[in-house]
Amino acid sequence: MPEKAQLGFKSFIGMYAGEHTAGTELMIGPLFVLAGVAAFDVVVGLLIGNLLAVLSWLLLTAPIATRVRLTLYCHLEKIAGRYTVILYNLANGLAFCFLAGAMITVSATAVGVWFGFPLPTLADLLPNSLGWVLSVIGVGIVITLVAAYGYRFVSWFANIAAPWMVLMFLGFGIVSLKWFIDATGAEASSASDLWMLAETAIWTGVEVPGQPSFSIWHVIFFAWFANMAMHVGMADLTILRFARKSWYSIGSAAGMYVGHFMAWLSASMLFAFQMYEAGLTSDAAVIAASEAGQIPNPLPGPLADQALGVAGLICVIIAGWTTANPTIYRAGLAFQAIIPSVSRFKVTIGTGLLTTFVALFPGVAMQLLGFVALYGLLLMPIGAVIFIDYWVLPRLGLKSFYAEHAGHKFTVPVIGTWLITLVICLFMAKFAGIEIFFVALPGWFIAAALFIVLSFITQRQRTEQGVRSSAKAGRSTGMASSVSTQEST
């Protein structure tokens, strides 16, 4: 990474604000309401969870990124070997494609409102109209071309769009708050009045059957681990290697507190008002509406159109672009690491086409909360491996970048840590009654311990083999010298 390629603090504020103040916030916010979250739980939970996310970027990812300055994939290859990285890149790239596909889906809902074709419902898994297919393809092509031109272009695009989008999401919150005040006749002369309105009309804790049930702990862990793959999982080594200083990673706070706090709350207020208008303010009413299939659809396009009209629709479209762009860029890098002979531009184009295909299926976006948790869990063990390899193994007298040092294309410590950790975590989620939102935290420590133990066993065996080989070679040399001496005599 040459010094001239490094970027300043402003680039990371814009990138993180643009990526995380996005169309998907208009999907995640309503899903909080469907999960029956209460006012205190969602507000305080998001404050705490987003702080933990920023600290994860600052303390885990950025120090390694700015010291080593490698993409995630190059860094991991030095630790795990080529064959392990191929498997990881495949899983990582596919996960990125599904995530970016959900973002294209979000933008397409705005196009659907504009042109008036049928939009998917909460229960739809497959495309439901030709208009939907054409809108997804159109949005996907534009996003793919932006991502294909590289990170500088992605960052420039985000910096242009981010300030305007922030104002639009703030507008969503202000408009929806006014709707609630007008509909309920509530007083709004003080902060306590607004808090009472939030508790009694907006985030009431009423749960929708078939949806997750969220407490404050769910909100904290979801906000913290919504981007687990990026910080705890170390995927943003690829992005933060451009930072001149590691503290530039606090730019992630622009994404967390503007996007994952203000935008999530604003979006949830929009959908909460739809629930309020439909009379779905009690458990009995929600159960009856659910059985009749009358729960409102949490689609970003219609929500934004209802609040701010054409400006809202434009915001949803552009917000989807600014999020999907860096995600497709990351996925392209993952796939290029598998086929390095093909240019990054061509690989990114192919990645964008795959992502567009995924976006055709709205069920991916409708199950976004669960998918985000599973995605972070899938890549979390690799983040623990990278952290331990850089900071801990040298202090234990073990080799960092072991695969590069030993000339191996496959290493048991990494693949063993990854697979065993996932099996343990999925077992906890399936049979131990621990929800998927919570298993990643103990999973990280399990992965760290496994990697230390497996690295110690592997490297000690190699050392012992080397000692035996050296001793054998020494004995052979001694015997040869003895024979030579006797012959001379």
Coordinates of N, CA and C in Angstrom, one line a residue, residues 97-300:
C97 N -22.8 -11.1 -1.4 CA -23.8 -11.0 -2.5 C -25.2 -11.0 -2.0
F98 N -25.5 -11.8 -1.0 CA -26.9 -11.8 -0.5 C -27.2 -10.5 0.2
L99 N -26.2 -10.0 1.0 CA -26.4 -8.7 1.7 C -26.6 -7.6 0.7
A100 N -25.8 -7.5 -0.3 CA -26.0 -6.4 -1.3 C -27.2 -6.6 -2.1
G101 N -27.6 -7.9 -2.3 CA -28.9 -8.2 -3.0 C -30.1 -7.6 -2.3
A102 N -30.0 -7.7 -0.9 CA -31.1 -7.1 -0.1 C -31.2 -5.6 -0.3
M103 N -30.0 -5.0 -0.5 CA -30.0 -3.5 -0.7 C -30.6 -3.1 -2.1
I104 N -30.3 -3.9 -3.1 CA -30.9 -3.7 -4.4 C -32.4 -3.8 -4.3
T105 N -32.8 -4.8 -3.6 CA -34.3 -5.0 -3.4 C -34.9 -3.8 -2.8
V106 N -34.2 -3.2 -1.8 CA -34.8 -2.0 -1.2 C -34.9 -0.9 -2.2
S107 N -33.9 -0.6 -3.0 CA -34.0 0.4 -4.0 C -35.1 0.1 -5.0
A108 N -35.3 -1.1 -5.4 CA -36.3 -1.5 -6.3 C -37.7 -1.3 -5.8
T109 N -37.9 -1.3 -4.5 CA -39.3 -1.0 -4.0 C -39.6 0.5 -4.3
A110 N -38.7 1.4 -4.3 CA -38.9 2.8 -4.6 C -39.3 2.9 -6.1
V111 N -38.6 2.2 -6.9 CA -38.9 2.2 -8.4 C -40.3 1.7 -8.6
G112 N -40.7 0.7 -7.8 CA -42.0 0.1 -8.0 C -43.1 1.1 -7.7
V113 N -42.9 1.9 -6.6 CA -43.9 2.9 -6.3 C -44.0 4.0 -7.4
W114 N -42.8 4.3 -8.0 CA -42.8 5.3 -9.0 C -43.5 4.9 -10.3
F115 N -43.3 3.6 -10.7 CA -44.0 3.1 -11.9 C -45.3 2.3 -11.7
G116 N -45.6 2.1 -10.5 CA -46.9 1.5 -10.2 C -47.1 0.0 -10.4
F117 N -46.0 -0.8 -10.4 CA -46.2 -2.2 -10.6 C -46.3 -2.9 -9.2
P118 N -46.9 -4.1 -9.1 CA -47.1 -4.7 -7.8 C -45.7 -5.0 -7.1
L119 N -45.7 -4.7 -5.8 CA -44.6 -4.9 -5.0 C -44.7 -6.2 -4.2
P120 N -43.6 -6.8 -3.7 CA -43.7 -8.0 -2.9 C -44.3 -7.7 -1.6
T121 N -44.9 -8.8 -1.0 CA -45.5 -8.7 0.4 C -44.6 -9.3 1.4
L122 N -44.9 -9.3 2.6 CA -44.1 -9.8 3.7 C -43.9 -11.3 3.5
A123 N -44.9 -12.0 2.8 CA -44.8 -13.5 2.7 C -44.2 -13.9 1.4
D124 N -43.9 -13.0 0.5 CA -43.4 -13.3 -0.9 C -41.9 -13.7 -0.8
L125 N -41.6 -14.8 -1.4 CA -40.2 -15.2 -1.5 C -39.7 -15.1 -3.0
L126 N -40.6 -15.2 -3.9 CA -40.2 -15.1 -5.3 C -40.7 -13.8 -6.0
P127 N -40.2 -13.5 -7.1 CA -40.6 -12.3 -7.9 C -42.1 -12.4 -8.2
N128 N -42.8 -11.3 -8.1 CA -44.3 -11.4 -8.3 C -44.8 -10.6 -9.5
S129 N -43.9 -10.0 -10.3 CA -44.3 -9.2 -11.4 C -43.1 -9.0 -12.4
L130 N -43.4 -8.7 -13.6 CA -42.4 -8.4 -14.6 C -41.7 -7.1 -14.3
G131 N -42.6 -6.1 -13.8 CA -42.0 -4.8 -13.4 C -41.0 -4.9 -12.3
W132 N -41.2 -5.8 -11.4 CA -40.3 -6.0 -10.3 C -38.9 -6.5 -10.9
V133 N -39.0 -7.5 -11.7 CA -37.8 -8.1 -12.3 C -37.0 -7.0 -13.1
L134 N -37.7 -6.2 -13.9 CA -37.0 -5.2 -14.7 C -36.4 -4.1 -13.8
S135 N -37.1 -3.7 -12.7 CA -36.5 -2.6 -11.9 C -35.3 -3.1 -11.1
V136 N -35.3 -4.4 -10.6 CA -34.2 -4.9 -10.0 C -33.0 -5.0 -10.9
I137 N -33.2 -5.4 -12.1 CA -32.1 -5.5 -13.1 C -31.5 -4.1 -13.4
G138 N -32.4 -3.1 -13.6 CA -31.9 -1.8 -13.9 C -31.1 -1.2 -12.7
V139 N -31.6 -1.3 -11.5 CA -30.8 -0.8 -10.3 C -29.5 -1.6 -10.2
G140 N -29.6 -2.9 -10.4 CA -28.4 -3.7 -10.2 C -27.3 -3.4 -11.1
I141 N -27.6 -3.1 -12.4 CA -26.6 -2.7 -13.4 C -25.9 -1.4 -13.0
V142 N -26.7 -0.4 -12.6 CA -26.1 0.9 -12.2 C -25.1 0.7 -11.0
I143 N -25.6 0.0 -10.0 CA -24.7 -0.3 -8.8 C -23.5 -1.0 -9.1
T144 N -23.6 -2.0 -10.0 CA -22.4 -2.8 -10.4 C -21.4 -2.0 -11.1
L145 N -21.8 -1.1 -12.0 CA -20.8 -0.3 -12.7 C -20.1 0.7 -11.8
V146 N -20.8 1.2 -10.8 CA -20.2 2.1 -9.8 C -19.1 1.3 -9.0
A147 N -19.5 0.2 -8.5 CA -18.6 -0.6 -7.7 C -17.3 -1.1 -8.5
A148 N -17.5 -1.4 -9.8 CA -16.5 -1.9 -10.7 C -15.3 -0.9 -10.9
Y149 N -15.6 0.4 -10.7 CA -14.6 1.4 -10.9 C -13.7 1.6 -9.7
G150 N -13.9 0.9 -8.6 CA -12.9 0.9 -7.6 C -13.3 1.7 -6.3
Y151 N -12.5 1.5 -5.3 CA -12.9 2.1 -4.0 C -12.9 3.6 -4.0
R152 N -12.0 4.3 -4.7 CA -12.0 5.7 -4.8 C -13.3 6.3 -5.3
F153 N -13.8 5.6 -6.4 CA -15.1 6.0 -7.0 C -16.2 5.7 -6.0
V154 N -16.2 4.6 -5.3 CA -17.2 4.3 -4.3 C -17.2 5.3 -3.2
S155 N -16.0 5.7 -2.7 CA -15.9 6.7 -1.6 C -16.4 8.1 -2.1
W156 N -16.1 8.4 -3.3 CA -16.5 9.7 -3.9 C -18.0 9.7 -4.0
F157 N -18.6 8.7 -4.5 CA -20.1 8.6 -4.6 C -20.8 8.7 -3.2
A158 N -20.2 8.0 -2.2 CA -20.8 8.1 -0.9 C -20.7 9.5 -0.3
N159 N -19.6 10.1 -0.5 CA -19.4 11.5 0.1 C -20.4 12.5 -0.5
I160 N -20.7 12.3 -1.8 CA -21.6 13.2 -2.5 C -23.0 13.0 -2.0
A161 N -23.4 11.7 -1.8 CA -24.8 11.4 -1.4 C -25.1 11.4 0.1
A162 N -24.1 11.2 0.9 CA -24.4 11.0 2.3 C -25.0 12.2 3.0
P163 N -24.5 13.4 2.8 CA -25.1 14.6 3.6 C -26.6 14.7 3.3
W164 N -27.0 14.6 2.0 CA -28.4 14.7 1.6 C -29.2 13.6 2.2
M165 N -28.7 12.4 2.2 CA -29.5 11.3 2.7 C -29.7 11.4 4.2
V166 N -28.7 11.9 5.0 CA -28.9 12.1 6.4 C -30.1 13.0 6.7
L167 N -30.2 14.1 5.9 CA -31.3 15.1 6.1 C -32.6 14.4 5.7
M168 N -32.6 13.5 4.7 CA -33.9 12.8 4.4 C -34.3 11.9 5.5
F169 N -33.4 11.1 6.0 CA -33.8 10.2 7.1 C -34.3 11.0 8.3
L170 N -33.6 12.2 8.6 CA -34.1 13.0 9.7 C -35.5 13.5 9.4
G171 N -35.8 13.8 8.1 CA -37.1 14.2 7.7 C -38.1 13.1 7.9
F172 N -37.8 11.8 7.6 CA -38.7 10.7 7.9 C -39.1 10.7 9.4
G173 N -38.1 10.9 10.2 CA -38.4 10.9 11.7 C -39.3 12.0 12.1
I174 N -39.1 13.3 11.6 CA -39.9 14.4 12.0 C -41.3 14.3 11.4
V175 N -41.4 13.9 10.2 CA -42.8 13.7 9.6 C -43.6 12.7 10.4
S176 N -43.0 11.5 10.6 CA -43.7 10.5 11.3 C -44.1 10.9 12.8
L177 N -43.2 11.6 13.4 CA -43.5 12.1 14.8 C -44.7 13.1 14.7
K178 N -44.8 13.9 13.7 CA -45.9 14.8 13.6 C -47.2 14.1 13.3
W179 N -47.1 13.0 12.5 CA -48.3 12.2 12.3 C -48.8 11.6 13.6
F180 N -47.9 11.1 14.5 CA -48.3 10.5 15.8 C -49.0 11.6 16.7
I181 N -48.3 12.8 16.7 CA -48.9 13.8 17.5 C -50.3 14.2 17.1
D182 N -50.5 14.4 15.8 CA -51.8 14.7 15.2 C -52.8 13.6 15.5
A183 N -52.4 12.4 15.3 CA -53.4 11.3 15.4 C -53.8 11.0 16.8
T184 N -52.8 11.2 17.8 CA -53.1 10.8 19.2 C -53.6 12.0 20.0
G185 N -53.3 13.2 19.5 CA -53.7 14.4 20.2 C -52.7 14.6 21.4
A186 N -51.6 14.0 21.4 CA -50.6 14.1 22.5 C -50.0 15.4 22.6
E187 N -49.6 15.8 23.8 CA -48.8 17.0 24.1 C -47.4 16.7 23.7
A188 N -46.7 17.8 23.1 CA -45.3 17.6 22.7 C -44.5 18.8 23.1
S189 N -44.8 19.3 24.4 CA -44.1 20.5 24.8 C -42.8 20.2 25.6
S190 N -42.5 19.0 25.9 CA -41.3 18.6 26.6 C -40.8 17.3 26.2
A191 N -39.6 17.0 26.7 CA -39.0 15.7 26.4 C -39.8 14.5 27.0
S192 N -40.4 14.8 28.2 CA -41.1 13.7 28.9 C -42.4 13.4 28.1
D193 N -43.0 14.5 27.5 CA -44.2 14.3 26.7 C -43.9 13.4 25.5
L194 N -42.8 13.7 24.8 CA -42.4 12.9 23.7 C -42.1 11.4 24.1
W195 N -41.4 11.3 25.2 CA -41.1 9.9 25.7 C -42.4 9.1 26.0
M196 N -43.4 9.8 26.6 CA -44.6 9.1 26.9 C -45.3 8.7 25.6
L197 N -45.2 9.5 24.6 CA -45.8 9.2 23.2 C -45.1 8.0 22.7
A198 N -43.7 8.0 22.8 CA -43.0 6.8 22.3 C -43.4 5.5 22.9
E199 N -43.6 5.6 24.2 CA -43.9 4.3 25.0 C -45.3 3.9 24.7
T200 N -46.2 4.8 24.5 CA -47.7 4.4 24.4 C -48.2 4.2 23.0
A201 N -47.5 4.8 22.0 CA -48.0 4.7 20.7 C -47.0 4.3 19.6
I202 N -45.7 4.5 19.8 CA -44.8 4.2 18.8 C -44.2 2.8 19.0
W203 N -43.4 2.6 20.0 CA -42.7 1.3 20.3 C -43.4 0.8 21.6
T204 N -44.5 0.0 21.3 CA -45.4 -0.4 22.4 C -45.1 -1.8 22.9
G205 N -44.2 -2.5 22.2 CA -43.9 -3.9 22.7 C -44.9 -4.9 22.2
V206 N -45.8 -4.5 21.3 CA -46.8 -5.5 20.7 C -46.1 -6.4 19.7
E207 N -46.1 -7.7 19.9 CA -45.4 -8.6 19.0 C -46.3 -9.1 17.9
V208 N -45.7 -9.4 16.7 CA -46.4 -9.9 15.6 C -46.0 -11.4 15.5
P209 N -47.0 -12.3 15.5 CA -46.7 -13.7 15.4 C -45.8 -14.1 14.2
G210 N -44.9 -15.0 14.4 CA -44.0 -15.4 13.3 C -42.7 -14.6 13.2
Q211 N -42.7 -13.5 14.0 CA -41.5 -12.6 14.0 C -40.7 -12.8 15.3
P212 N -39.4 -12.5 15.2 CA -38.6 -12.6 16.5 C -39.1 -11.7 17.6
S213 N -38.9 -12.0 18.8 CA -39.4 -11.2 19.9 C -38.1 -10.6 20.5
F214 N -38.0 -9.2 20.5 CA -36.8 -8.5 20.9 C -36.9 -7.9 22.2
S215 N -35.9 -8.1 23.1 CA -35.7 -7.3 24.3 C -34.6 -6.3 24.1
I216 N -34.2 -5.6 25.2 CA -33.0 -4.7 25.1 C -31.8 -5.4 24.7
W217 N -31.6 -6.7 25.2 CA -30.4 -7.4 24.9 C -30.3 -7.8 23.4
H218 N -31.5 -8.1 22.8 CA -31.5 -8.4 21.4 C -31.1 -7.1 20.6
V219 N -31.6 -6.0 21.0 CA -31.2 -4.7 20.3 C -29.7 -4.4 20.5
I220 N -29.2 -4.6 21.7 CA -27.8 -4.3 21.9 C -26.9 -5.2 21.0
F221 N -27.2 -6.5 21.1 CA -26.3 -7.4 20.3 C -26.6 -7.3 18.8
F222 N -27.8 -7.0 18.4 CA -28.0 -6.8 17.0 C -27.3 -5.6 16.5
A223 N -27.4 -4.5 17.2 CA -26.7 -3.3 16.8 C -25.2 -3.5 16.8
W224 N -24.6 -4.2 17.8 CA -23.2 -4.4 17.9 C -22.7 -5.4 16.7
F225 N -23.5 -6.4 16.5 CA -23.0 -7.4 15.6 C -23.7 -7.4 14.2
A226 N -24.5 -6.3 13.9 CA -25.1 -6.2 12.6 C -24.0 -6.1 11.5
N227 N -22.8 -5.5 11.9 CA -21.7 -5.5 11.1 C -20.5 -6.3 11.6
M228 N -20.8 -7.4 12.3 CA -19.8 -8.2 12.9 C -18.7 -8.6 11.8
A229 N -19.2 -9.0 10.6 CA -18.2 -9.5 9.6 C -17.2 -8.4 9.3
M230 N -17.6 -7.1 9.4 CA -16.7 -6.0 9.1 C -15.7 -5.7 10.1
H231 N -16.1 -5.7 11.4 CA -15.2 -5.3 12.5 C -14.6 -6.5 13.2
V232 N -15.5 -7.2 14.0 CA -15.0 -8.4 14.7 C -14.5 -9.5 13.7
G233 N -15.1 -9.6 12.5 CA -14.7 -10.5 11.5 C -13.6 -10.0 10.6
M234 N -13.2 -8.8 10.8 CA -12.0 -8.2 10.1 C -12.1 -8.0 8.6
A235 N -13.3 -8.0 8.1 CA -13.5 -7.8 6.7 C -13.0 -6.3 6.3
D236 N -13.2 -5.4 7.2 CA -12.8 -4.0 6.9 C -11.3 -3.8 7.0
L237 N -10.5 -4.8 7.2 CA -9.0 -4.7 6.9 C -8.8 -4.2 5.5
T238 N -9.7 -4.6 4.6 CA -9.6 -4.2 3.2 C -9.8 -2.7 3.0
I239 N -10.8 -2.2 3.7 CA -11.1 -0.8 3.6 C -10.2 0.1 4.4
L240 N -9.9 -0.3 5.7 CA -9.1 0.6 6.6 C -7.6 0.5 6.3
R241 N -7.2 -0.4 5.4 CA -5.8 -0.3 5.0 C -5.5 1.0 4.3
F242 N -6.5 1.7 3.8 CA -6.3 3.0 3.1 C -6.1 4.1 4.1
A243 N -6.4 3.9 5.4 CA -6.4 5.0 6.4 C -5.0 5.3 6.8
R244 N -4.7 6.6 6.8 CA -3.3 7.0 7.3 C -3.1 6.7 8.7
K245 N -4.2 6.9 9.6 CA -4.1 6.6 11.0 C -5.2 5.6 11.4
S246 N -4.9 4.8 12.4 CA -5.9 3.8 12.9 C -7.1 4.5 13.5
W247 N -6.9 5.7 14.1 CA -8.1 6.3 14.8 C -9.1 6.8 13.8
Y248 N -8.7 6.9 12.5 CA -9.7 7.3 11.5 C -11.0 6.3 11.5
S249 N -10.8 5.2 12.1 CA -11.9 4.2 12.2 C -13.1 4.7 13.0
I250 N -12.8 5.8 13.8 CA -14.0 6.3 14.6 C -14.9 7.0 13.6
G251 N -14.5 7.2 12.4 CA -15.5 7.6 11.3 C -16.7 6.7 11.2
S252 N -16.5 5.4 11.7 CA -17.6 4.5 11.7 C -18.8 5.0 12.6
A253 N -18.5 5.9 13.5 CA -19.6 6.4 14.4 C -20.6 7.2 13.5
A254 N -20.1 7.8 12.4 CA -21.0 8.5 11.5 C -22.1 7.5 11.0
G255 N -21.6 6.3 10.7 CA -22.6 5.3 10.2 C -23.4 4.8 11.3
M256 N -22.9 4.5 12.5 CA -23.6 3.9 13.6 C -24.7 4.8 14.2
Y257 N -24.3 6.1 14.4 CA -25.3 6.9 15.1 C -26.2 7.7 14.2
V258 N -25.7 7.9 13.0 CA -26.6 8.5 12.0 C -27.5 7.4 11.3
G259 N -26.8 6.4 10.9 CA -27.5 5.3 10.2 C -28.2 4.3 11.1
H260 N -27.4 3.7 12.0 CA -28.0 2.6 12.8 C -28.6 3.1 14.1
F261 N -28.7 4.4 14.3 CA -29.5 4.9 15.4 C -30.6 5.8 14.9
M262 N -30.3 7.0 14.3 CA -31.3 7.9 13.9 C -32.2 7.3 12.7
A263 N -31.5 6.7 11.7 CA -32.2 6.2 10.6 C -33.1 5.0 11.0
W264 N -32.6 4.1 11.8 CA -33.4 2.9 12.3 C -34.6 3.4 13.0
L265 N -34.4 4.4 13.9 CA -35.6 4.9 14.7 C -36.6 5.6 13.8
S266 N -36.1 6.4 12.8 CA -37.0 7.1 11.9 C -37.8 6.1 11.1
A267 N -37.1 5.1 10.6 CA -37.8 4.1 9.8 C -38.8 3.3 10.6
S268 N -38.5 3.0 11.8 CA -39.4 2.2 12.6 C -40.6 3.1 13.0
M269 N -40.4 4.4 13.1 CA -41.6 5.3 13.4 C -42.5 5.3 12.2
L270 N -42.0 5.3 11.0 CA -42.8 5.3 9.8 C -43.7 4.1 9.8
F271 N -43.1 2.9 10.0 CA -43.9 1.7 10.0 C -44.8 1.6 11.2
A272 N -44.4 2.1 12.4 CA -45.2 2.0 13.5 C -46.5 2.8 13.3
F273 N -46.4 3.9 12.5 CA -47.6 4.7 12.3 C -48.6 3.9 11.4
Q274 N -48.0 3.2 10.4 CA -48.9 2.3 9.6 C -49.6 1.3 10.5
M275 N -48.9 0.7 11.5 CA -49.6 -0.2 12.4 C -50.6 0.5 13.3
Y276 N -50.3 1.7 13.7 CA -51.3 2.5 14.5 C -52.5 2.8 13.7
E277 N -52.3 3.3 12.4 CA -53.5 3.6 11.6 C -54.4 2.4 11.4
A278 N -53.8 1.2 11.3 CA -54.5 0.0 11.1 C -55.2 -0.5 12.3
G279 N -55.0 0.2 13.4 CA -55.6 -0.3 14.7 C -54.8 -1.4 15.4
L280 N -53.6 -1.7 15.0 CA -52.8 -2.8 15.5 C -52.0 -2.3 16.7
T281 N -52.7 -2.0 17.8 CA -52.0 -1.5 19.0 C -52.2 -2.4 20.2
S282 N -52.7 -3.6 20.0 CA -52.8 -4.6 21.1 C -52.4 -6.0 20.5
D283 N -52.1 -6.8 21.4 CA -51.7 -8.2 21.0 C -52.9 -8.9 20.3
A284 N -54.1 -8.7 20.8 CA -55.3 -9.4 20.2 C -55.5 -8.9 18.8
A285 N -55.4 -7.6 18.6 CA -55.6 -7.0 17.2 C -54.6 -7.5 16.3
V286 N -53.3 -7.6 16.7 CA -52.2 -8.0 15.9 C -52.4 -9.5 15.5
I287 N -52.8 -10.3 16.5 CA -53.0 -11.7 16.2 C -54.1 -11.9 15.2
A288 N -55.2 -11.2 15.3 CA -56.3 -11.3 14.4 C -55.9 -10.9 13.0
A289 N -55.1 -9.8 12.9 CA -54.7 -9.3 11.6 C -53.7 -10.2 11.0
S290 N -52.8 -10.8 11.8 CA -51.8 -11.8 11.3 C -52.5 -13.0 10.7
E291 N -53.6 -13.5 11.4 CA -54.3 -14.7 10.9 C -55.0 -14.3 9.6
A292 N -55.4 -13.1 9.4 CA -56.2 -12.7 8.2 C -55.2 -12.2 7.1
G293 N -53.9 -12.2 7.4 CA -52.9 -11.7 6.4 C -53.0 -10.2 6.2
Q294 N -53.3 -9.5 7.2 CA -53.5 -8.0 7.1 C -52.5 -7.2 7.7
I295 N -51.3 -7.8 8.1 CA -50.2 -7.0 8.6 C -49.6 -6.1 7.5
P296 N -49.4 -4.8 7.7 CA -48.8 -4.0 6.7 C -47.4 -4.5 6.3
N297 N -47.1 -4.3 5.0 CA -45.8 -4.7 4.5 C -44.7 -3.7 4.8
P298 N -43.6 -4.1 5.3 CA -42.5 -3.1 5.7 C -41.6 -2.8 4.5
L299 N -42.2 -2.2 3.5 CA -41.4 -2.0 2.3 C -40.9 -0.5 2.3
P300 N -39.6 -0.3 2.1 CA -39.0 1.0 2.1 C -39.6 2.0 1.1

